[in-house]
XYZ file of C-alpha atoms in Angstrom:
594
model
C -2.378 -18.473 41.112
C 0.005 -21.020 39.625
C -1.153 -23.046 36.731
C -0.131 -26.513 36.482
C 1.082 -26.586 32.644
C 3.949 -29.107 32.946
C 2.794 -32.175 35.095
C 0.146 -33.813 33.139
C 1.796 -35.361 29.962
C 0.178 -36.939 26.850
C 1.771 -39.279 24.481
C 3.703 -37.759 21.503
C 1.736 -38.696 18.486
C 3.577 -40.785 15.805
C 5.299 -39.084 12.928
C 2.806 -37.026 10.961
C 1.603 -39.101 7.889
C 2.421 -38.058 4.425
C 0.073 -35.256 3.168
C -0.332 -37.179 0.018
C -2.211 -39.987 2.014
C -5.322 -41.242 0.238
C -7.217 -42.498 3.435
C -10.291 -40.492 3.550
C -10.478 -40.675 7.311
C -6.966 -39.396 7.587
C -7.477 -36.770 5.215
C -10.529 -35.462 7.255
C -8.611 -35.477 10.323
C -7.478 -31.948 11.223
C -7.616 -30.835 7.622
C -6.231 -27.398 8.408
C -2.940 -29.194 9.659
C -2.719 -31.152 6.529
C -3.069 -28.016 4.319
C -0.363 -26.192 6.604
C 2.024 -29.058 5.639
C 1.157 -28.603 2.078
C 2.114 -24.898 2.285
C 5.068 -25.488 4.164
C 6.346 -27.991 1.492
C 5.464 -25.558 -1.281
C 7.414 -22.777 0.443
C 10.477 -24.819 1.773
C 10.621 -27.761 -0.548
C 11.712 -31.080 1.083
C 14.289 -29.625 3.494
C 13.777 -30.901 6.932
C 15.516 -28.276 8.761
C 14.436 -24.777 7.664
C 15.747 -21.818 9.579
C 14.330 -18.562 10.694
C 15.502 -15.318 9.308
C 16.610 -12.595 11.519
C 14.488 -9.547 10.608
C 15.157 -6.671 12.874
C 15.657 -5.191 16.229
C 12.839 -5.581 18.660
C 10.334 -2.639 18.395
C 9.846 -1.166 21.889
C 6.917 1.136 21.519
C 3.953 -0.183 19.622
C 0.167 -0.722 20.493
C 0.963 -4.341 20.831
C 4.207 -4.007 22.987
C 2.657 -1.344 25.307
C -0.258 -3.616 26.152
C 1.343 -6.931 25.997
C 4.529 -6.517 28.148
C 2.921 -5.783 31.548
C 0.333 -8.648 30.948
C 2.842 -11.252 29.930
C 5.205 -10.284 32.775
C 2.282 -10.883 35.199
C 1.252 -13.975 33.697
C 4.738 -15.502 33.382
C 4.939 -14.875 37.242
C 2.037 -17.249 37.573
C 3.807 -20.075 35.778
C 7.328 -19.404 37.165
C 8.067 -22.957 38.045
C 6.748 -24.362 34.793
C 9.102 -25.454 31.756
C 7.039 -23.119 29.513
C 7.991 -19.762 27.713
C 5.442 -17.222 26.874
C 6.385 -15.806 23.512
C 4.844 -12.603 21.826
C 5.199 -12.012 17.994
C 3.955 -9.275 15.697
C 1.519 -9.944 12.873
C 4.457 -11.167 10.520
C 5.520 -13.827 13.003
C 8.558 -11.967 14.177
C 9.451 -12.648 17.916
C 9.122 -9.588 20.037
C 9.693 -11.015 23.477
C 9.949 -14.223 25.574
C 8.795 -14.405 29.043
C 9.485 -17.367 31.614
C 10.873 -20.775 30.879
C 13.640 -22.638 32.659
C 17.265 -22.328 31.641
C 17.189 -25.722 29.731
C 14.211 -24.672 27.814
C 15.548 -21.211 26.828
C 18.784 -22.651 25.699
C 16.823 -25.223 23.341
C 14.774 -22.301 21.988
C 17.964 -20.481 21.240
C 19.218 -23.336 19.304
C 16.406 -23.248 16.931
C 16.185 -19.368 16.865
C 12.835 -18.921 18.591
C 14.163 -15.742 20.027
C 13.360 -12.051 19.694
C 14.195 -10.824 16.354
C 13.630 -14.036 14.274
C 10.608 -14.449 12.102
C 8.553 -17.669 12.778
C 6.264 -17.345 9.764
C 5.069 -20.623 8.262
C 6.940 -19.705 5.184
C 10.241 -19.554 6.981
C 10.021 -22.614 9.432
C 6.995 -24.637 8.185
C 4.215 -25.437 10.553
C 4.324 -24.005 13.921
C 2.186 -22.494 16.555
C 2.892 -18.864 15.499
C 3.125 -18.939 11.644
C 0.206 -21.545 11.507
C -2.037 -19.520 13.908
C -1.503 -16.428 11.439
C -2.205 -18.543 8.436
C -5.398 -20.171 9.839
C -6.446 -16.959 11.524
C -7.339 -18.918 14.735
C -5.857 -20.436 17.847
C -3.759 -23.742 17.090
C -2.029 -26.372 18.972
C 1.156 -27.941 17.215
C 2.131 -30.962 19.195
C 5.721 -32.644 18.610
C 5.852 -34.433 15.295
C 2.944 -32.284 13.935
C 5.741 -29.702 13.231
C 6.943 -29.675 9.561
C 10.596 -29.080 10.528
C 12.603 -31.779 12.212
C 14.280 -29.307 14.258
C 11.149 -28.232 16.089
C 9.559 -31.539 16.734
C 10.872 -31.726 20.133
C 8.568 -28.905 21.123
C 4.851 -28.487 21.595
C 3.220 -25.109 21.273
C -0.144 -23.331 21.327
C -0.801 -19.929 19.710
C -3.606 -17.499 19.942
C -4.084 -14.191 17.794
C -4.026 -10.932 19.422
C -6.361 -8.592 17.487
C -7.075 -4.868 17.826
C -10.255 -4.445 19.873
C -11.327 -1.416 17.694
C -10.324 -2.288 14.117
C -10.149 -6.068 14.433
C -6.721 -6.073 12.753
C -4.387 -8.853 13.660
C -1.520 -7.383 15.619
C 0.415 -10.425 16.640
C 0.431 -13.976 18.458
C 0.796 -15.130 22.050
C 2.596 -18.528 22.021
C 3.263 -20.836 24.706
C 6.009 -23.325 23.942
C 7.359 -26.249 26.003
C 9.242 -29.477 25.409
C 6.941 -32.201 23.858
C 7.169 -34.417 26.770
C 5.556 -31.610 28.863
C 2.606 -30.971 26.571
C -0.610 -30.203 28.351
C -4.095 -29.394 27.147
C -4.006 -26.213 29.360
C -1.499 -24.655 27.025
C -4.175 -23.497 24.511
C -6.539 -22.210 27.272
C -3.597 -20.025 28.748
C -2.613 -18.686 25.270
C -6.272 -17.666 24.845
C -6.272 -16.183 28.355
C -3.103 -14.144 27.464
C -4.313 -12.782 24.183
C -7.813 -11.721 25.690
C -5.992 -9.922 28.548
C -3.721 -7.995 25.992
C -6.743 -7.123 23.953
C -8.464 -5.685 27.098
C -5.313 -3.747 28.025
C -5.277 -2.068 24.308
C -8.737 -1.037 24.893
C -7.979 0.492 28.258
C -4.861 2.047 26.792
C -6.568 3.432 23.680
C -5.476 6.946 23.395
C -8.075 9.652 23.582
C -7.509 10.507 19.918
C -8.617 7.183 18.517
C -11.610 7.063 21.002
C -12.781 10.471 19.871
C -12.509 9.151 16.120
C -14.382 5.920 17.170
C -17.054 7.990 18.855
C -17.673 9.998 15.814
C -17.439 6.810 13.508
C -20.361 5.350 15.681
C -22.420 8.469 15.602
C -22.266 8.644 11.805
C -22.709 4.944 11.127
C -26.029 5.139 12.811
C -27.311 7.601 10.040
C -27.534 4.572 7.696
C -24.634 5.782 5.511
C -21.474 4.115 4.325
C -18.750 5.390 6.437
C -14.803 4.952 6.838
C -13.042 6.131 9.981
C -9.367 7.303 9.930
C -7.217 7.670 12.887
C -3.524 7.116 14.148
C -4.177 3.436 14.881
C -7.811 3.248 13.433
C -9.018 2.414 9.947
C -12.603 1.227 10.229
C -15.178 0.451 7.423
C -18.826 -0.068 8.429
C -20.939 -2.930 7.206
C -22.891 -0.741 4.767
C -19.570 0.238 3.040
C -18.742 -3.397 2.546
C -22.229 -4.359 1.388
C -22.530 -1.324 -1.103
C -19.212 -1.554 -2.471
C -17.177 -4.716 -3.761
C -13.606 -5.266 -2.690
C -12.166 -3.534 -5.797
C -14.273 -0.479 -5.099
C -13.350 -0.481 -1.404
C -9.622 -0.784 -2.190
C -10.113 2.220 -4.532
C -11.929 4.241 -1.934
C -9.295 3.604 0.622
C -6.665 4.567 -1.841
C -8.352 7.859 -2.329
C -8.791 8.724 1.302
C -5.324 7.677 2.360
C -4.245 11.011 1.267
C -6.787 12.568 3.814
C -4.640 11.671 6.786
C -3.504 14.691 8.639
C -6.103 17.024 6.779
C -7.368 19.557 9.307
C -10.172 20.847 7.000
C -13.409 19.352 5.566
C -13.498 18.612 1.931
C -15.601 16.691 -0.664
C -14.295 14.955 -3.634
C -15.668 12.797 -6.330
C -13.730 9.658 -7.411
C -14.344 7.067 -10.159
C -14.296 3.462 -9.017
C -13.437 0.308 -10.882
C -17.034 -0.730 -11.045
C -17.766 2.141 -13.230
C -19.625 3.929 -10.278
C -18.766 7.178 -9.157
C -18.435 7.979 -5.295
C -18.747 11.361 -3.257
C -16.283 11.313 -0.551
C -16.959 13.794 2.350
C -14.331 14.167 4.768
C -14.905 15.673 8.297
C -12.011 16.056 10.721
C -12.171 14.965 14.445
C -10.509 16.991 17.023
C -9.466 16.497 20.644
C -9.247 19.942 21.923
C -7.161 21.914 19.364
C -5.443 18.688 18.016
C -6.427 16.705 14.998
C -7.172 13.166 16.024
C -8.283 11.746 12.574
C -11.530 12.048 10.444
C -14.532 10.388 9.183
C -15.429 9.991 5.618
C -18.991 9.611 4.608
C -19.557 7.891 1.177
C -22.399 8.611 -1.262
C -22.615 6.592 -4.372
C -23.828 8.305 -7.552
C -26.192 5.528 -8.421
C -27.038 6.850 -11.709
C -23.603 5.967 -13.201
C -24.047 2.288 -12.642
C -27.086 2.039 -14.831
C -26.054 4.612 -17.239
C -24.922 3.435 -20.739
C -21.222 2.755 -21.111
C -19.490 5.565 -22.556
C -17.204 4.796 -25.500
C -13.843 6.220 -24.938
C -12.162 7.507 -27.989
C -8.845 6.181 -28.868
C -6.203 9.053 -28.661
C -2.710 8.978 -30.083
C -0.202 9.033 -27.300
C -2.842 8.376 -24.518
C -2.975 4.821 -23.048
C -5.241 3.135 -20.306
C -8.364 1.146 -19.954
C -9.210 1.589 -16.266
C -12.612 3.240 -15.489
C -11.104 6.262 -13.777
C -8.807 6.835 -16.760
C -11.452 6.328 -19.435
C -13.734 8.894 -17.711
C -10.922 11.491 -17.460
C -10.281 11.112 -21.229
C -13.795 11.143 -22.190
C -14.450 14.358 -20.148
C -11.298 16.225 -21.797
C -12.387 15.245 -25.352
C -16.114 16.265 -24.818
C -14.936 19.660 -23.394
C -12.787 20.102 -26.469
C -15.524 18.921 -28.811
C -18.037 21.404 -27.263
C -15.318 24.159 -27.195
C -15.871 24.465 -23.531
C -13.008 26.178 -21.652
C -11.263 23.629 -19.339
C -9.114 23.534 -16.255
C -7.271 20.473 -15.791
C -5.964 19.826 -12.249
C -3.542 17.202 -11.057
C -0.133 16.293 -9.538
C 2.969 16.762 -11.641
C 3.545 14.250 -14.165
C -0.036 12.765 -14.370
C -0.333 13.677 -18.157
C -2.081 16.925 -18.158
C -0.411 18.346 -21.272
C -0.470 15.052 -23.134
C -4.227 14.850 -22.571
C -4.862 18.301 -23.764
C -2.768 17.790 -26.907
C -4.177 14.261 -27.768
C -7.735 15.636 -27.234
C -7.416 18.655 -29.453
C -5.608 16.634 -32.316
C -8.502 14.062 -32.089
C -11.250 16.813 -32.265
C -9.683 19.693 -34.122
C -7.500 17.765 -36.569
C -4.805 20.032 -37.902
C -6.130 23.397 -36.309
C -3.294 24.982 -34.338
C -2.871 24.602 -30.650
C -0.558 27.033 -28.994
C 0.914 25.680 -25.783
C 2.550 28.113 -23.380
C 4.386 27.327 -20.198
C 3.861 29.752 -17.575
C 6.754 28.063 -15.376
C 9.292 28.751 -18.083
C 7.988 32.065 -19.795
C 7.858 35.316 -17.889
C 4.659 36.644 -17.190
C 4.908 39.474 -19.810
C 6.263 37.029 -22.445
C 3.420 34.610 -21.835
C 0.844 37.394 -21.976
C 2.146 38.688 -25.147
C 2.527 35.170 -26.814
C -1.044 34.295 -25.634
C -2.397 37.533 -27.188
C -0.674 36.884 -30.539
C -1.804 33.314 -30.744
C -5.498 34.049 -29.873
C -5.306 36.801 -32.484
C -3.924 34.597 -35.039
C -6.937 32.130 -34.586
C -5.120 29.429 -32.378
C -6.563 27.649 -29.619
C -4.657 28.016 -26.415
C -3.358 25.909 -23.529
C -1.563 27.585 -20.544
C 0.442 25.218 -18.575
C 1.329 25.730 -14.800
C -0.995 28.621 -14.667
C -0.754 28.582 -10.781
C 3.020 29.706 -11.074
C 1.779 33.076 -12.412
C 1.917 36.201 -10.218
C -1.342 37.822 -9.071
C -0.846 40.647 -11.395
C -0.148 38.377 -14.371
C -3.240 36.288 -13.457
C -5.255 39.494 -13.447
C -4.049 40.469 -16.802
C -4.486 37.082 -18.286
C -8.024 37.050 -16.776
C -8.532 40.453 -18.589
C -7.377 39.113 -21.935
C -9.598 36.029 -21.722
C -12.592 38.177 -20.796
C -12.268 40.169 -23.909
C -11.968 36.994 -25.934
C -15.124 35.556 -24.229
C -16.951 38.758 -25.101
C -16.519 37.985 -28.841
C -13.438 40.192 -29.581
C -12.118 37.649 -32.015
C -13.722 36.302 -35.225
C -13.383 32.692 -34.063
C -14.153 31.668 -30.334
C -10.939 29.629 -29.242
C -10.805 26.618 -27.069
C -8.858 27.459 -24.114
C -7.481 25.132 -21.419
C -5.318 25.716 -18.206
C -3.369 23.128 -16.363
C -2.819 23.625 -12.567
C -1.613 21.491 -9.513
C -4.283 20.627 -7.157
C -4.951 22.666 -3.746
C -3.143 25.842 -4.971
C -3.972 29.169 -3.458
C -7.159 30.977 -4.420
C -5.487 33.738 -6.172
C -6.470 32.326 -9.437
C -10.250 32.440 -8.570
C -10.965 35.414 -10.686
C -9.599 33.668 -13.672
C -11.195 30.366 -12.906
C -14.693 31.940 -13.148
C -14.169 31.945 -16.867
C -13.846 28.309 -17.054
C -17.048 26.381 -16.505
C -15.300 22.930 -16.684
C -12.691 21.346 -14.322
C -11.325 18.051 -14.562
C -8.975 16.276 -11.954
C -6.468 13.960 -13.787
C -5.884 10.994 -11.430
C -2.304 10.187 -10.068
C -0.837 6.972 -11.542
C -1.299 5.114 -8.177
C -5.162 5.542 -8.685
C -5.069 3.495 -11.833
C -2.135 1.074 -11.522
C -3.963 -1.434 -13.443
C -3.165 0.863 -16.615
C 0.537 -0.112 -16.098
C 0.729 -3.133 -18.368
C -0.696 -1.081 -21.235
C 1.384 2.187 -20.408
C 4.695 0.417 -20.219
C 4.974 -0.766 -23.930
C 3.319 2.446 -25.018
C 6.084 4.486 -23.224
C 8.830 2.155 -24.515
C 7.651 2.861 -28.186
C 7.903 6.679 -27.445
C 11.480 6.089 -26.156
C 12.344 4.348 -29.438
C 12.481 0.874 -27.805
C 9.898 -1.208 -29.590
C 12.117 -4.410 -29.121
C 12.289 -4.063 -25.307
C 9.521 -5.801 -23.189
C 8.930 -6.339 -19.615
C 8.005 -9.703 -18.285
C 4.732 -10.252 -16.290
C 6.716 -10.525 -13.106
C 8.271 -7.066 -13.770
C 5.111 -5.429 -14.643
C 3.657 -6.894 -11.290
C 6.475 -5.421 -9.479
C 6.036 -1.997 -11.095
C 2.245 -2.094 -10.297
C 3.189 -2.290 -6.530
C 4.971 1.141 -6.451
C 3.511 4.313 -5.348
C 4.907 6.359 -8.244
C 4.907 9.695 -6.465
C 6.248 11.256 -9.828
C 3.294 9.538 -11.704
C 3.581 8.595 -15.538
C 6.534 10.910 -15.757
C 8.247 9.089 -13.100
C 7.471 5.620 -14.860
C 8.829 7.077 -18.205
C 12.089 7.998 -16.565
C 12.503 4.473 -15.086
C 11.767 2.793 -18.557
C 14.325 5.375 -19.905
C 16.858 4.078 -17.419
C 16.060 0.448 -18.421
C 16.340 1.375 -22.195
C 19.705 3.106 -21.658
C 21.195 -0.160 -20.202
C 19.592 -2.491 -22.860
C 18.070 -2.082 -26.382
C 16.076 -5.434 -26.665
C 14.817 -8.670 -24.953
C 12.711 -9.312 -21.889
C 13.432 -7.484 -18.831
C 12.932 -9.580 -15.552
C 12.731 -8.099 -11.994
C 16.362 -8.417 -11.242
C 17.128 -6.039 -14.218
C 14.916 -3.257 -12.938
C 16.451 -0.152 -11.553
C 17.185 -0.238 -7.746
C 14.337 2.103 -6.870
C 11.899 -0.409 -8.376
C 12.864 -3.270 -6.135
C 11.666 -1.691 -2.976
C 8.177 -0.984 -2.269
C 8.122 1.479 0.711
C 5.085 3.887 0.502
C 6.775 6.658 2.452
C 8.477 9.432 0.760
C 12.222 9.342 1.070
C 14.948 11.935 1.322
C 17.774 11.948 -1.313
C 19.956 10.345 1.134
C 17.507 7.644 2.125
C 17.031 6.940 -1.661
C 20.729 6.508 -2.021
C 20.893 4.084 0.823
C 18.022 2.070 -0.367
C 19.598 1.740 -3.775
C 22.991 0.747 -2.384
C 21.413 -1.975 -0.189
C 19.430 -3.253 -3.277
C 22.573 -3.290 -5.405
C 24.679 -5.058 -2.690
C 22.005 -7.766 -2.335
C 22.033 -8.376 -6.139
C 25.758 -8.378 -6.323
C 26.021 -10.894 -3.527
C 23.029 -12.988 -4.724
C 20.738 -12.084 -1.868
C 23.318 -13.040 0.890
C 22.538 -10.513 3.614
C 25.632 -11.042 5.594
C 27.881 -10.326 2.627
C 25.888 -7.314 1.512
C 26.142 -5.929 5.004
C 30.015 -6.495 5.005
C 30.282 -4.798 1.765
C 28.228 -1.811 2.808
C 30.092 -1.532 6.080
C 27.087 -2.035 8.320
C 26.215 -4.710 10.874
C 23.901 -7.708 9.908
C 21.115 -6.288 12.269
C 21.244 -2.865 10.607
C 20.809 -4.324 7.036
C 17.832 -6.517 8.160
C 16.276 -3.459 9.812
C 16.741 -1.422 6.713
C 15.701 -4.194 4.292
C 12.165 -4.345 6.180
C 12.043 -0.401 6.302
C 12.619 0.013 2.768
C 10.275 -2.920 1.673
C 13.205 -4.873 0.070
C 12.562 -8.620 -0.498
C 15.420 -10.818 -1.446
C 16.121 -14.359 -2.628
C 19.049 -16.254 -3.938
C 18.769 -15.222 -7.650
C 17.270 -11.933 -7.306
C 16.088 -8.971 -5.213
C 12.390 -8.183 -5.443
C 9.753 -5.732 -3.828
C 7.955 -7.043 -0.650
C 4.333 -8.027 -1.460
C 1.881 -5.693 0.069
């Protein structure tokens, strides 16, 4: 059935009045549109001809495109004779496809870059049916002079959001655009219809993996317990999770369970939250046949921790951080040392396990000697000989990287420590081991001698400590006169820090190597800090990312000049900028906000 979208005309409204108008009735009228103009002016200034950036090649295989293309092709056939174009964008406003429209309309759309690959976010081109629908979070109609940009005032458009039927996440926008003289009230209805049909198609096409995860999620949700579902296209949080945990705790929980993706075995872990509470996260994988589909995480809050007295964390030399998760870790290590309770400290490389042990020992035991032996650099025989000598001499002992020892060396170390535990020495020493998490169980016989185990959180779990960590690390590097601006600290707080505190220290060392004093702004940070991709990069990808960042900085954010300097096409550099999470402007190159 053909829909008459182009024959019933309405008068184009007069030029949209100043957003500074003091007329109360005028201010009340379509308040969201007035706010949109205000946002547009803040983003674009007074320019009347902003242009869309070309972002990347059109993606061809996403949840949205798989569902939308057959729907839009069918709908465009219904309006084949109408001067209207059906436009699909992703959640950032990047145009993915255009369907329908006569030759004159398509030529006009090309002149304003309303074409596949160009980004029509409100911050790029001002008020429009795509970007403003995304900003408002609801269907909108923008008619003629209601557009912020003079280039767009010859068009009228209606945009409707496309959301995922399982997660509710915004996937994109369906926009109908026509010349303003063809404006018709049916535009918005048709856009809503298209969005609804795409949503139905997504649900029909939902793969069996996500449906299996969804089924488990609903089954567990009915038990009255906070639950989160993880799948290929699913991240769902039930109402109880939202009610029981505030937004900061929810974000922390999601950070902790993100590493659970791809895990085929059940596990349970305790995690400290920003509120001071402790949550037990129990992960159960979901399978379709023998293939992993995702998993369900049940959350149990350890309620006593919210009402327990606030623990005063001792101030340790060389240890910095004020987040709840870090304070609890420090307190646990100090108390273990104070009670002379043998301790295993687990954690990823570079989290600060050795620093914690040494600082806690210095705080508790003062001048008493702590022997620190690194199993990764000493041979097994040398380590055992040194350990026996130090223990016999009355020293406390820390064995680093115990997981690197062979099974035979672990057995011998276990025998040595068993003798110590049985009172073979005049003074019972404090002994601590450091290990990486999830190592093989060959150390289990040894670990039975250690009643206490503490997991040191990776830096990405307490990024709020970076503003304190940075000046402390700069002092250890001999750079007390070097400071990072608030914008630079904000950028560092957006990174994944796969190498943890050791990685942060190496970045600060690189900054210090280049300059000795002053304030470091974002454009003076190393290349790797000006891109915020969360995926692990190969060495070649890291080099490519750094080269793009440096080229953009050298050419003041000019993407075309940077692409030419690197010998790549304009489309390629746009695609890689987005893939690496690089954001750019005329004066600097910055990370993309998350």
